[in-house]
């Protein structure tokens, strides 16, 4: 999983871009976490608790995206994916949701969050 962080010097906004199949992580970092160091630290603390066996899982529901953590992985997905489909697709068709949902290992997410925290902290 590759990623890149940028800051718009004119607007002051932070932007995260992640590699293919993980694009939604960039949206989650940019829009749901943003430059809020306390929120980033909260997720890092929860990851440590899960790794230490103090928690089995945890969920953070955001405005557009939700983060689910368990002992093995992280899942970030668009809140709209939680709605039941009211119609059936033809057998040969499927919904494209690669930009709306992504999975990664807990350690991979932790590493990216630490990098994001450092990037945001330097930008202040």
Coordinates of C-alpha atoms in Angstrom, one line a residue:
X1 CA 0.0 0.0 0.0
X2 CA 1.6 3.2 -1.2
X3 CA 0.5 6.7 -0.2
X4 CA 1.5 10.3 -0.6
X5 CA 0.5 13.4 1.6
X6 CA 0.3 16.9 0.3
X7 CA -0.7 20.3 1.8
X8 CA -2.3 23.1 -0.3
X9 CA -0.3 26.1 0.7
X10 CA -3.1 28.5 -0.4
X11 CA -6.0 26.9 1.4
X12 CA -4.1 25.1 4.1
X13 CA -6.0 21.8 3.4
X14 CA -4.3 18.4 3.8
X15 CA -4.7 15.7 1.2
X16 CA -3.8 12.1 1.3
X17 CA -3.6 9.9 -1.8
X18 CA -3.4 6.1 -1.6
X19 CA -2.6 3.5 -4.2
X20 CA -5.2 1.7 -6.3
X21 CA -7.6 -0.4 -4.3
X22 CA -7.0 1.8 -1.3
X23 CA -8.2 5.1 -2.7
X24 CA -10.9 5.4 -0.1
X25 CA -8.2 5.5 2.6
X26 CA -7.0 8.8 1.1
X27 CA -10.5 10.2 1.3
X28 CA -10.9 9.0 4.9
X29 CA -7.5 10.6 6.0
X30 CA -8.3 13.8 4.2
X31 CA -11.9 14.3 5.1
X32 CA -12.7 12.4 8.2
X33 CA -9.4 12.8 10.1
X34 CA -8.0 15.9 8.5
X35 CA -5.4 17.7 10.6
X36 CA -7.0 16.8 13.9
X37 CA -4.1 15.4 15.9
X38 CA -6.3 14.4 18.8
X39 CA -8.5 12.3 16.5
X40 CA -5.5 10.7 14.8
X41 CA -4.0 9.9 18.2
X42 CA -7.3 8.4 19.3
X43 CA -7.3 5.9 16.4
X44 CA -3.6 5.1 17.1
X45 CA -4.4 4.4 20.8
X46 CA -7.3 2.1 19.8
X47 CA -5.1 0.2 17.5
X48 CA -2.6 -0.3 20.4
X49 CA -5.5 -1.5 22.6
X50 CA -6.6 -4.0 19.9
X51 CA -3.0 -5.3 19.4
X52 CA -2.6 -5.7 23.2
X53 CA -5.8 -7.8 23.4
X54 CA -7.7 -5.1 25.4
X55 CA -10.3 -4.8 22.7
X56 CA -11.7 -7.1 20.0
X57 CA -13.0 -4.4 17.6
X58 CA -13.9 -0.8 17.3
X59 CA -15.9 1.4 14.9
X60 CA -15.6 5.1 14.1
X61 CA -18.6 6.4 12.1
X62 CA -17.8 9.6 10.2
X63 CA -19.8 11.9 8.1
X64 CA -19.3 9.9 4.8
X65 CA -17.0 7.0 5.8
X66 CA -16.7 4.5 8.5
X67 CA -13.7 2.8 10.0
X68 CA -14.0 -0.8 11.4
X69 CA -11.0 -2.3 13.2
X70 CA -10.5 -5.8 14.5
X71 CA -7.5 -7.9 15.5
X72 CA -6.5 -8.6 11.9
X73 CA -7.5 -5.8 9.7
X74 CA -9.0 -2.4 9.1
X75 CA -12.0 -1.7 6.8
X76 CA -12.9 1.7 5.6
X77 CA -16.1 2.1 3.6
X78 CA -18.6 4.6 2.5
X79 CA -21.6 4.9 4.8
X80 CA -23.8 4.5 1.7
X81 CA -22.6 0.9 1.3
X82 CA -24.4 0.0 4.5
X83 CA -27.8 0.4 2.9
X84 CA -29.5 -2.7 1.6
X85 CA -29.8 -2.9 -2.2
X86 CA -33.5 -2.6 -3.2
X87 CA -33.1 -4.2 -6.6
X88 CA -31.4 -7.2 -8.0
X89 CA -28.6 -6.9 -10.6
X90 CA -28.4 -9.2 -13.5
X91 CA -26.1 -12.2 -13.0
X92 CA -23.3 -10.8 -15.1
X93 CA -23.4 -7.3 -13.5
X94 CA -22.0 -6.0 -10.2
X95 CA -21.6 -2.7 -8.5
X96 CA -18.2 -1.0 -8.6
X97 CA -17.2 -0.2 -5.1
X98 CA -13.4 -0.3 -5.2
X99 CA -13.3 3.4 -4.5
X100 CA -15.9 3.1 -1.7
X101 CA -14.3 0.3 0.3
X102 CA -10.9 -0.9 1.2
X103 CA -9.2 -3.3 3.6
X104 CA -5.7 -3.2 5.0
X105 CA -3.7 -4.8 7.8
X106 CA -3.9 -3.2 11.2
X107 CA -0.1 -2.6 11.1
X108 CA -0.3 -1.0 7.7
X109 CA -3.0 1.4 8.9
X110 CA -1.0 2.2 12.0
X111 CA 2.1 3.0 9.9
X112 CA 0.1 5.3 7.6
X113 CA -1.5 7.0 10.6
X114 CA 1.9 7.6 12.2
X115 CA 3.1 9.2 8.9
X116 CA 0.0 11.3 8.6
X117 CA 0.3 12.5 12.2
X118 CA 3.9 13.5 11.6
X119 CA 3.0 15.2 8.3
X120 CA 0.2 17.2 9.9
X121 CA 2.3 18.1 12.9
X122 CA 5.1 19.5 10.7
X123 CA 2.6 21.5 8.7
X124 CA 1.4 23.5 11.7

